[in-house]
mmCIF file of C-alpha atoms in Angstrom:
data_model
loop_
_atom_site.group_PDB
_atom_site.id
_atom_site.type_symbol
_atom_site.label_atom_id
_atom_site.label_comp_id
_atom_site.label_asym_id
_atom_site.label_seq_id
_atom_site.Cartn_x
_atom_site.Cartn_y
_atom_site.Cartn_z
ATOM 1 C CA GLY K 1 132.807 -201.934 -94.946
ATOM 2 C CA ALA K 2 133.228 -205.031 -96.661
ATOM 3 C CA VAL K 3 129.355 -206.239 -94.306
ATOM 4 C CA VAL K 4 127.303 -209.676 -94.848
ATOM 5 C CA SER K 5 123.960 -208.771 -94.431
ATOM 6 C CA GLN K 6 121.966 -211.815 -93.396
ATOM 7 C CA HIS K 7 117.876 -211.700 -92.588
ATOM 8 C CA PRO K 8 115.950 -213.064 -90.704
ATOM 9 C CA SER K 9 117.257 -212.938 -87.260
ATOM 10 C CA TRP K 10 114.795 -214.951 -86.139
ATOM 11 C CA VAL K 11 112.677 -217.548 -88.089
ATOM 12 C CA ILE K 12 110.082 -219.819 -86.020
ATOM 13 C CA CYS K 13 107.668 -221.568 -88.820
ATOM 14 C CA LYS K 14 105.565 -224.613 -88.416
ATOM 15 C CA SER K 15 106.650 -228.352 -89.054
ATOM 16 C CA GLY K 16 105.756 -228.768 -93.142
ATOM 17 C CA THR K 17 106.159 -224.434 -94.093
ATOM 18 C CA SER K 18 109.529 -223.716 -95.574
ATOM 19 C CA VAL K 19 111.455 -220.787 -94.442
ATOM 20 C CA LYS K 20 113.807 -219.056 -96.771
ATOM 21 C CA ILE K 21 116.878 -217.085 -95.416
ATOM 22 C CA GLU K 22 118.789 -214.449 -97.622
ATOM 23 C CA CYS K 23 122.645 -213.909 -97.102
ATOM 24 C CA ARG K 24 123.905 -210.061 -98.665
ATOM 25 C CA SER K 25 127.255 -208.485 -99.146
ATOM 26 C CA LEU K 26 126.494 -204.760 -98.922
ATOM 27 C CA ASP K 27 130.096 -204.142 -100.025
ATOM 28 C CA PHE K 28 131.647 -206.298 -102.668
ATOM 29 C CA GLN K 29 130.884 -208.559 -104.679
ATOM 30 C CA ALA K 30 130.475 -212.641 -103.959
ATOM 31 C CA THR K 31 130.767 -214.870 -106.208
ATOM 32 C CA THR K 32 131.429 -217.611 -103.238
ATOM 33 C CA MET K 33 129.629 -217.568 -100.105
ATOM 34 C CA PHE K 34 129.070 -221.119 -97.601
ATOM 35 C CA TRP K 35 126.401 -221.469 -95.850
ATOM 36 C CA TYR K 36 127.412 -223.348 -92.475
ATOM 37 C CA ARG K 37 124.552 -224.297 -89.549
ATOM 38 C CA GLN K 38 125.302 -224.882 -85.722
ATOM 39 C CA PHE K 39 124.137 -226.525 -83.711
ATOM 40 C CA PRO K 40 123.335 -225.342 -79.626
ATOM 41 C CA LYS K 41 127.133 -225.205 -78.265
ATOM 42 C CA GLN K 42 128.430 -227.266 -81.266
ATOM 43 C CA SER K 43 130.706 -226.245 -83.835
ATOM 44 C CA LEU K 44 129.888 -224.422 -87.422
ATOM 45 C CA MET K 45 129.359 -227.262 -89.369
ATOM 46 C CA LEU K 46 129.743 -226.444 -93.763
ATOM 47 C CA MET K 47 126.293 -227.255 -95.157
ATOM 48 C CA ALA K 48 127.485 -225.975 -99.210
ATOM 49 C CA THR K 49 129.445 -223.910 -100.564
ATOM 50 C CA SER K 50 127.420 -221.073 -102.894
ATOM 51 C CA ASN K 51 128.975 -220.644 -106.653
ATOM 52 C CA GLU K 52 127.251 -217.286 -108.318
ATOM 53 C CA GLY K 53 125.417 -218.682 -111.556
ATOM 54 C CA SER K 54 125.893 -222.391 -110.844
ATOM 55 C CA LYS K 55 125.152 -225.075 -108.624
ATOM 56 C CA ALA K 56 125.707 -225.569 -105.243
ATOM 57 C CA THR K 57 128.536 -228.110 -104.461
ATOM 58 C CA TYR K 58 126.483 -229.569 -100.900
ATOM 59 C CA GLU K 59 128.894 -231.059 -98.288
ATOM 60 C CA GLN K 60 128.291 -235.068 -97.701
ATOM 61 C CA GLY K 61 124.802 -236.074 -95.484
ATOM 62 C CA VAL K 62 123.153 -232.205 -96.247
ATOM 63 C CA GLU K 63 119.983 -233.055 -98.301
ATOM 64 C CA LYS K 64 120.120 -230.597 -101.268
ATOM 65 C CA ASP K 65 116.098 -231.412 -102.050
ATOM 66 C CA LYS K 66 115.407 -229.958 -98.454
ATOM 67 C CA PHE K 67 118.023 -226.983 -98.648
ATOM 68 C CA LEU K 68 117.979 -225.486 -101.516
ATOM 69 C CA ILE K 69 120.609 -222.961 -102.699
ATOM 70 C CA ASN K 70 120.468 -219.863 -104.949
ATOM 71 C CA HIS K 71 123.086 -217.916 -105.849
ATOM 72 C CA ALA K 72 121.589 -215.196 -108.190
ATOM 73 C CA SER K 73 123.157 -212.315 -108.235
ATOM 74 C CA LEU K 74 126.941 -211.892 -107.205
ATOM 75 C CA THR K 75 126.028 -209.450 -103.884
ATOM 76 C CA LEU K 76 122.872 -212.411 -102.982
ATOM 77 C CA SER K 77 122.371 -215.985 -102.107
ATOM 78 C CA THR K 78 119.359 -218.049 -100.147
ATOM 79 C CA LEU K 79 118.680 -220.623 -98.527
ATOM 80 C CA THR K 80 115.711 -222.368 -98.160
ATOM 81 C CA VAL K 81 114.417 -224.759 -95.790
ATOM 82 C CA THR K 82 111.842 -226.791 -97.542
ATOM 83 C CA SER K 83 109.344 -228.640 -95.330
ATOM 84 C CA ALA K 84 110.960 -227.672 -91.920
ATOM 85 C CA HIS K 85 111.056 -230.124 -89.504
ATOM 86 C CA PRO K 86 111.404 -229.951 -85.379
ATOM 87 C CA GLU K 87 114.979 -231.038 -86.232
ATOM 88 C CA ASP K 88 116.149 -228.708 -88.845
ATOM 89 C CA SER K 89 116.074 -226.429 -86.197
ATOM 90 C CA SER K 90 119.825 -224.217 -85.583
ATOM 91 C CA PHE K 91 121.224 -221.462 -86.641
ATOM 92 C CA TYR K 92 122.687 -220.641 -90.202
ATOM 93 C CA ILE K 93 125.106 -217.986 -91.435
ATOM 94 C CA CYS K 94 126.682 -217.491 -94.255
ATOM 95 C CA SER K 95 129.922 -216.270 -95.208
ATOM 96 C CA ALA K 96 131.685 -214.766 -97.882
ATOM 97 C CA ARG K 97 134.747 -214.021 -98.816
ATOM 98 C CA ARG K 98 136.050 -210.211 -98.337
ATOM 99 C CA PRO K 99 138.174 -208.376 -100.191
ATOM 100 C CA SER K 100 142.030 -208.674 -98.164
ATOM 101 C CA PRO K 101 145.242 -206.269 -99.446
ATOM 102 C CA PHE K 102 146.391 -209.430 -97.579
ATOM 103 C CA SER K 103 145.386 -212.401 -100.818
ATOM 104 C CA GLY K 104 146.288 -214.795 -99.002
ATOM 105 C CA ALA K 105 144.455 -214.418 -96.293
ATOM 106 C CA ASN K 106 140.996 -214.584 -97.543
ATOM 107 C CA VAL K 107 139.440 -213.413 -94.502
ATOM 108 C CA LEU K 108 135.925 -214.453 -95.012
ATOM 109 C CA THR K 109 132.971 -212.762 -93.034
ATOM 110 C CA PHE K 110 129.544 -213.905 -91.759
ATOM 111 C CA GLY K 111 126.599 -212.700 -91.607
ATOM 112 C CA ALA K 112 125.130 -212.296 -88.514
ATOM 113 C CA GLY K 113 123.360 -215.884 -88.510
ATOM 114 C CA SER K 114 119.535 -216.885 -88.448
ATOM 115 C CA ARG K 115 118.216 -219.132 -85.616
ATOM 116 C CA LEU K 116 115.281 -221.366 -87.152
ATOM 117 C CA THR K 117 113.180 -223.414 -85.141
ATOM 118 C CA VAL K 118 110.459 -225.000 -86.295
ATOM 119 C CA LEU K 119 107.650 -226.055 -84.232
ATOM 120 C CA ALA Y 1 140.002 -237.444 -88.405
ATOM 121 C CA GLN Y 2 139.616 -233.986 -86.737
ATOM 122 C CA LYS Y 3 141.211 -231.412 -89.305
ATOM 123 C CA ILE Y 4 141.217 -228.790 -86.053
ATOM 124 C CA THR Y 5 141.283 -230.239 -83.109
ATOM 125 C CA GLN Y 6 140.838 -227.630 -79.814
ATOM 126 C CA THR Y 7 141.542 -229.271 -76.448
ATOM 127 C CA GLN Y 8 139.410 -226.535 -73.998
ATOM 128 C CA PRO Y 9 136.336 -226.571 -73.547
ATOM 129 C CA GLY Y 10 136.556 -223.739 -71.341
ATOM 130 C CA MET Y 11 139.171 -221.258 -69.666
ATOM 131 C CA PHE Y 12 138.857 -218.780 -67.524
ATOM 132 C CA VAL Y 13 141.023 -215.887 -65.963
ATOM 133 C CA GLN Y 14 141.074 -213.177 -64.560
ATOM 134 C CA GLU Y 15 140.552 -209.512 -65.528
ATOM 135 C CA LYS Y 16 144.449 -207.981 -67.018
ATOM 136 C CA GLU Y 17 145.599 -211.840 -67.019
ATOM 137 C CA ALA Y 18 146.965 -213.547 -70.882
ATOM 138 C CA VAL Y 19 145.528 -216.447 -71.561
ATOM 139 C CA THR Y 20 146.588 -219.240 -74.273
ATOM 140 C CA LEU Y 21 143.404 -221.130 -76.021
ATOM 141 C CA ASP Y 22 144.799 -224.509 -77.685
ATOM 142 C CA CYS Y 23 144.025 -225.158 -81.543
ATOM 143 C CA THR Y 24 145.896 -228.423 -83.507
ATOM 144 C CA TYR Y 25 145.744 -228.684 -87.380
ATOM 145 C CA ASP Y 26 146.105 -231.414 -89.989
ATOM 146 C CA THR Y 27 146.886 -231.103 -93.126
ATOM 147 C CA SER Y 28 149.169 -232.277 -95.977
ATOM 148 C CA ASP Y 29 148.923 -228.996 -98.195
ATOM 149 C CA PRO Y 30 152.492 -226.795 -97.379
ATOM 150 C CA SER Y 31 149.595 -224.733 -98.574
ATOM 151 C CA TYR Y 32 146.948 -223.176 -95.754
ATOM 152 C CA GLY Y 33 145.626 -220.422 -93.587
ATOM 153 C CA LEU Y 34 144.506 -220.699 -89.916
ATOM 154 C CA PHE Y 35 141.880 -218.449 -88.257
ATOM 155 C CA TRP Y 36 140.704 -217.504 -84.857
ATOM 156 C CA TYR Y 37 137.111 -216.420 -84.767
ATOM 157 C CA LYS Y 38 135.015 -215.495 -81.883
ATOM 158 C CA GLN Y 39 131.492 -216.202 -81.785
ATOM 159 C CA PRO Y 40 130.174 -213.779 -78.638
ATOM 160 C CA SER Y 41 126.174 -214.358 -77.581
ATOM 161 C CA SER Y 42 124.448 -213.304 -79.710
ATOM 162 C CA GLY Y 43 126.174 -215.940 -82.248
ATOM 163 C CA GLU Y 44 127.438 -213.444 -85.201
ATOM 164 C CA MET Y 45 131.465 -214.412 -86.378
ATOM 165 C CA ILE Y 46 134.017 -211.877 -85.463
ATOM 166 C CA PHE Y 47 137.522 -212.342 -87.389
ATOM 167 C CA LEU Y 48 140.162 -212.426 -85.283
ATOM 168 C CA ILE Y 49 143.444 -212.534 -86.645
ATOM 169 C CA TYR Y 50 144.848 -215.050 -89.347
ATOM 170 C CA GLN Y 51 148.057 -216.705 -89.721
ATOM 171 C CA GLY Y 52 149.412 -218.025 -93.531
ATOM 172 C CA SER Y 53 151.884 -221.136 -93.335
ATOM 173 C CA TYR Y 54 154.298 -219.569 -95.282
ATOM 174 C CA ASP Y 55 154.395 -216.472 -92.933
ATOM 175 C CA GLN Y 56 157.748 -216.194 -91.206
ATOM 176 C CA GLN Y 57 156.495 -214.406 -87.930
ATOM 177 C CA ASN Y 58 153.506 -215.198 -85.912
ATOM 178 C CA ALA Y 59 150.450 -212.682 -86.057
ATOM 179 C CA THR Y 60 149.408 -210.365 -83.767
ATOM 180 C CA GLU Y 61 146.281 -207.758 -83.799
ATOM 181 C CA GLY Y 62 146.072 -205.850 -81.147
ATOM 182 C CA ARG Y 63 146.288 -207.256 -77.291
ATOM 183 C CA TYR Y 64 145.756 -210.798 -80.599
ATOM 184 C CA SER Y 65 148.619 -212.412 -80.772
ATOM 185 C CA LEU Y 66 149.101 -215.710 -82.534
ATOM 186 C CA ASN Y 67 151.467 -218.954 -81.724
ATOM 187 C CA PHE Y 68 152.407 -220.661 -85.298
ATOM 188 C CA GLN Y 69 154.796 -223.524 -84.449
ATOM 189 C CA LYS Y 70 154.616 -225.555 -87.659
ATOM 190 C CA ALA Y 71 156.331 -228.390 -86.828
ATOM 191 C CA ARG Y 72 154.277 -228.889 -84.201
ATOM 192 C CA LYS Y 73 151.699 -227.980 -86.132
ATOM 193 C CA SER Y 74 149.712 -225.893 -83.120
ATOM 194 C CA ALA Y 75 148.708 -221.998 -83.972
ATOM 195 C CA ASN Y 76 147.926 -221.271 -79.977
ATOM 196 C CA LEU Y 77 145.563 -217.803 -79.563
ATOM 197 C CA VAL Y 78 146.813 -216.127 -76.920
ATOM 198 C CA ILE Y 79 144.658 -212.750 -75.863
ATOM 199 C CA SER Y 80 147.279 -210.724 -73.276
ATOM 200 C CA ALA Y 81 145.171 -208.305 -70.110
ATOM 201 C CA SER Y 82 141.967 -209.938 -70.795
ATOM 202 C CA GLN Y 83 138.641 -208.030 -70.389
ATOM 203 C CA LEU Y 84 134.698 -208.534 -69.472
ATOM 204 C CA GLY Y 85 134.117 -208.276 -73.189
ATOM 205 C CA ASP Y 86 136.530 -211.298 -74.367
ATOM 206 C CA SER Y 87 134.289 -213.584 -73.116
ATOM 207 C CA ALA Y 88 133.165 -215.534 -75.757
ATOM 208 C CA MET Y 89 133.228 -218.904 -78.014
ATOM 209 C CA TYR Y 90 136.659 -218.606 -79.723
ATOM 210 C CA PHE Y 91 136.953 -220.913 -82.587
ATOM 211 C CA CYS Y 92 140.389 -221.724 -84.592
ATOM 212 C CA ALA Y 93 139.943 -222.507 -88.441
ATOM 213 C CA MET Y 94 141.245 -223.192 -91.449
ATOM 214 C CA ARG Y 95 141.513 -222.753 -94.456
ATOM 215 C CA GLU Y 96 143.504 -225.923 -96.960
ATOM 216 C CA GLY Y 97 145.167 -224.456 -100.208
ATOM 217 C CA ASN Y 98 144.722 -220.504 -100.938
ATOM 218 C CA SER Y 99 141.788 -220.475 -103.382
ATOM 219 C CA GLY Y 100 139.427 -218.105 -102.262
ATOM 220 C CA ASN Y 101 136.773 -220.662 -102.771
ATOM 221 C CA THR Y 102 138.132 -222.291 -100.431
ATOM 222 C CA PRO Y 103 135.788 -222.864 -96.854
ATOM 223 C CA LEU Y 104 136.980 -222.662 -93.541
ATOM 224 C CA VAL Y 105 136.149 -225.838 -91.388
ATOM 225 C CA PHE Y 106 136.322 -225.151 -87.341
ATOM 226 C CA GLY Y 107 137.036 -226.536 -84.745
ATOM 227 C CA LYS Y 108 134.640 -227.210 -81.705
ATOM 228 C CA GLY Y 109 135.652 -224.220 -79.919
ATOM 229 C CA THR Y 110 136.318 -222.786 -76.369
ATOM 230 C CA ARG Y 111 134.039 -221.187 -74.360
ATOM 231 C CA PHE Y 112 136.837 -218.613 -72.968
ATOM 232 C CA SER Y 113 135.442 -216.567 -69.234
ATOM 233 C CA VAL Y 114 136.318 -213.659 -67.932
ATOM 234 C CA ILE Y 115 136.302 -213.069 -64.291
ATOM 235 C CA ALA Y 116 136.155 -209.913 -62.564
#
């Protein structure tokens, strides 16, 4: 249980186009999801916190107009990279808190990630 | 300042050996959680083990154990009886507070390799 599905796994696009990445919690509801970005051989950096029914909270330095986040339902959050450029090429990974019998754990379950390559 | 520090860029051991992956953290919040995740080359993040700041005992999950030294602010991961399939990046992470709506902050990771 507690699966987070992320789609697409791989995407290649031309510079200037927009790309949408979906993150779904398959068997639980997630009022909050987190979007991370990971450049090659680096750690995961938090981009934004996605809140169902309200605006996302972006980390410092992340352009909210470029990385549009929509959390329209309790099981779906989307990240749209608008007017993508080669420097946006990265591994984008979403996560959601899965229900746990140990409430203190609040374990985050991650999607499999989406590798974006902008040509 | 770094909240999570992993000082070992890479580690390698032979099969069946044990290994300790280091992690130190920095927080002034009395309530926090410490996590270890494994990331194989496929990219997925696999949860391994959790330690709460108020937990009295070190966490254990199968071959994984967490050596939690609160005064030193360290949360080292111990993997016993290493297997070839353990080769991956390992990330230590922290959540401050006990809200499920708080994100994790990750360290830079340690590349762990098991050799036959």
